PDB file of C-alpha atoms in Angstrom:
ATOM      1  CA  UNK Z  17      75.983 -35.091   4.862  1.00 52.00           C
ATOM      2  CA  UNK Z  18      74.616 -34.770   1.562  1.00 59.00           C
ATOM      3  CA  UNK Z  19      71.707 -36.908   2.272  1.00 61.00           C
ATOM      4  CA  UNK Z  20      70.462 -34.147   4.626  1.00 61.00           C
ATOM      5  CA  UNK Z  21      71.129 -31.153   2.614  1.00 61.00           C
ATOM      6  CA  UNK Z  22      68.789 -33.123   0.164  1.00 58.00           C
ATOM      7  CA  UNK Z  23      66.075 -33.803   2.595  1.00 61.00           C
ATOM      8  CA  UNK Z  24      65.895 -30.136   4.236  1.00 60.00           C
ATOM      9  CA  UNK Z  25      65.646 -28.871   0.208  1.00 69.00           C
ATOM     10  CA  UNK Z  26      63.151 -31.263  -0.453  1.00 67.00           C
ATOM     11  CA  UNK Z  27      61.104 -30.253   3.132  1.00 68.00           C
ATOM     12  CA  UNK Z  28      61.397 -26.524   2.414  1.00 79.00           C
ATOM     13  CA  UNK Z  29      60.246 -26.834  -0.916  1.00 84.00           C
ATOM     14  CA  UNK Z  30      57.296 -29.137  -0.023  1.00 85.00           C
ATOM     15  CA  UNK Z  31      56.203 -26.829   2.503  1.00 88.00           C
ATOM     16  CA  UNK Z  32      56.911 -23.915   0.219  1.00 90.00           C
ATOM     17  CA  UNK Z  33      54.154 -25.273  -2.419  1.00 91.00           C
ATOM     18  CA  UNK Z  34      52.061 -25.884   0.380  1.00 93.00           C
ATOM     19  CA  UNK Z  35      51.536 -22.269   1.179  1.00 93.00           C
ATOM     20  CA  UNK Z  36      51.784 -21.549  -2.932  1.00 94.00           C
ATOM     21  CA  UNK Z  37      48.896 -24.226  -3.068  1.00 96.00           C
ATOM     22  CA  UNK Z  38      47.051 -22.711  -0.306  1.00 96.00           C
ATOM     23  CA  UNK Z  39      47.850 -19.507  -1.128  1.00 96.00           C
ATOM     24  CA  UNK Z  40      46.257 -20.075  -4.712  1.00 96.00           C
ATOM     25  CA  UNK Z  41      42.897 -21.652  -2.918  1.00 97.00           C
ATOM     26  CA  UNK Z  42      42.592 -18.267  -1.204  1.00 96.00           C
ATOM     27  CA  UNK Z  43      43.013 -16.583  -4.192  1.00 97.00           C
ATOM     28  CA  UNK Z  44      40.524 -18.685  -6.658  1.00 97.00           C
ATOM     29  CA  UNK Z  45      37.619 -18.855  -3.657  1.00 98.00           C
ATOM     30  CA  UNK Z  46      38.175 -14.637  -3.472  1.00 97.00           C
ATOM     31  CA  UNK Z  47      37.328 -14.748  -7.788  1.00 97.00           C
ATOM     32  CA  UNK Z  48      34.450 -17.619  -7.294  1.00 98.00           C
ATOM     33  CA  UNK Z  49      32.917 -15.280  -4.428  1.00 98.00           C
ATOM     34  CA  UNK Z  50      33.715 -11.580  -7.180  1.00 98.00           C
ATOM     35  CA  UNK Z  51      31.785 -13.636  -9.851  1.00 98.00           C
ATOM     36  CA  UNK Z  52      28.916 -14.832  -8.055  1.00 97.00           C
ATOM     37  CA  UNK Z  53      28.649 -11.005  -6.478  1.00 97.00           C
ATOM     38  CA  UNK Z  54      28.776 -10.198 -10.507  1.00 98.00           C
ATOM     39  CA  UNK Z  55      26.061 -12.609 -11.094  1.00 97.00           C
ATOM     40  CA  UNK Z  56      23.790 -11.430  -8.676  1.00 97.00           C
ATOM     41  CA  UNK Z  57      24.372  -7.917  -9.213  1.00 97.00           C
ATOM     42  CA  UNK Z  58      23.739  -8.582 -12.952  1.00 97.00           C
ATOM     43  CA  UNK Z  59      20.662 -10.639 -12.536  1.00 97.00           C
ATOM     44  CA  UNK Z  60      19.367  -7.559 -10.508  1.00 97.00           C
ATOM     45  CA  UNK Z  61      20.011  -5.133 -13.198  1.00 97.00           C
ATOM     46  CA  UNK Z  62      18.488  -7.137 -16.031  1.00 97.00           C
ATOM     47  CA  UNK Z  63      15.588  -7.524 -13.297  1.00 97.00           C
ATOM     48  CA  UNK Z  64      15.148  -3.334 -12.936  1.00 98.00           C
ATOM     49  CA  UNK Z  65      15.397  -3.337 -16.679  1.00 97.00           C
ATOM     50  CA  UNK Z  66      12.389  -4.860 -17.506  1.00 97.00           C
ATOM     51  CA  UNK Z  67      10.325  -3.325 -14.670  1.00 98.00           C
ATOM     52  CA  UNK Z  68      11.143  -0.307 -16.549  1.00 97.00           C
ATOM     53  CA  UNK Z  69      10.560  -1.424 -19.522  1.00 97.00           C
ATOM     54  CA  UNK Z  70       7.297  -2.432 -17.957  1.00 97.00           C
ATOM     55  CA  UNK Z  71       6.834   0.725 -16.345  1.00 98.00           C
ATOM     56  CA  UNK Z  72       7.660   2.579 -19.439  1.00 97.00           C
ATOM     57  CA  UNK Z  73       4.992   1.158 -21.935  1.00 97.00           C
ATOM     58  CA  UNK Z  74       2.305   1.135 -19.156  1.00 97.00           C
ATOM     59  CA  UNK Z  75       3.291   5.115 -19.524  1.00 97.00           C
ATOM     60  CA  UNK Z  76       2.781   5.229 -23.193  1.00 97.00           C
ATOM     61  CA  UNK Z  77      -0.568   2.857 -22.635  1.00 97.00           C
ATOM     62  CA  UNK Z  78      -2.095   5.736 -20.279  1.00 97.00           C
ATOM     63  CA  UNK Z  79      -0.777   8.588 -22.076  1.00 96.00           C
ATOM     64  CA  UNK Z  80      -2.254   7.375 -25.578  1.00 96.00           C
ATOM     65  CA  UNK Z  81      -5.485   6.547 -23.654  1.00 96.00           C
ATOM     66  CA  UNK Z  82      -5.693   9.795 -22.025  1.00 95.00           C
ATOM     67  CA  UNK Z  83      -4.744  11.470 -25.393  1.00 94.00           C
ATOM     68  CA  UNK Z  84      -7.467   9.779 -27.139  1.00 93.00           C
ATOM     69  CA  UNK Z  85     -10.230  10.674 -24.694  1.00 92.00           C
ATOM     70  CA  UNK Z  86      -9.003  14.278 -24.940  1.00 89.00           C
ATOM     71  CA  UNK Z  87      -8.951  14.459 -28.686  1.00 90.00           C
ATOM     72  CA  UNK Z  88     -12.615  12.706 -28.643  1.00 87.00           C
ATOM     73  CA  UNK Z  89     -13.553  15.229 -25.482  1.00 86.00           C
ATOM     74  CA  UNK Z  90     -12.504  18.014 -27.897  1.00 83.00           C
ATOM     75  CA  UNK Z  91     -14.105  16.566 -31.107  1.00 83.00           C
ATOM     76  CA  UNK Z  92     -17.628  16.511 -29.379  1.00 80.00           C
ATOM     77  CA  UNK Z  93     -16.950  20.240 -27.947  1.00 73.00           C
ATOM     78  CA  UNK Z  94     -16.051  21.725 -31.357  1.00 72.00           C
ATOM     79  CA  UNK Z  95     -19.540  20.893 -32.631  1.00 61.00           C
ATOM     80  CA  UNK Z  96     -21.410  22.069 -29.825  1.00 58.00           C
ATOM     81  CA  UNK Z  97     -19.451  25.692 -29.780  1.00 53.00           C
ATOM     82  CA  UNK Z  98     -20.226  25.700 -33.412  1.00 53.00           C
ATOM     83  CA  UNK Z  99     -24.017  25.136 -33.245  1.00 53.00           C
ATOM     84  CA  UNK Z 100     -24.518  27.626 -30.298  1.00 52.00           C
ATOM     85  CA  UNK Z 101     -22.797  30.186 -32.886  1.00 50.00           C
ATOM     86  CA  UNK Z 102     -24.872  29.881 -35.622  1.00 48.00           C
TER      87      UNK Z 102
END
């Protein structure tokens, strides 16, 4: 009689960690799937930062150019208005 009692503890807690163990695989291929997602997603913000980056200094680029052809615009004018007055 004790024999049995022994085997049906032993069954149940075999097939106990069985779910536990499968259980667990569930769990850890749910995080491996989150991190990858993480990955990704941060691969595609580092990607968006330096298009903006990009983005931002071609900006700057134009703006200096078009500030410079404006201040040399105006530096040619200024003589002209000032001859004509004279």
């Amino acid at each position: 009689m004790i024999e049995k009692e022994i085997e049906v503890t032993a069954a149940t807690d075999l097939n106990y960690l069985e779910r536990k163990n499968i259980q667990l695989r569930g769990e850890i291929q749910c995080l491996n799937d989150r991190i990858a997602g993480l990955v990704k997603e941060n691969d595609t913000l580092k990607r968006e930062a330096t298009i903006r980056k990009v983005i931002v200094k071609a900006i700057d680029a134009i703006r200096n150019i078009w500030n410079s052809i404006k201040t040399k615009i105006v530096s040619k004018a200024i003589p002209e208005n000032s001859q004509k007055l004279e």
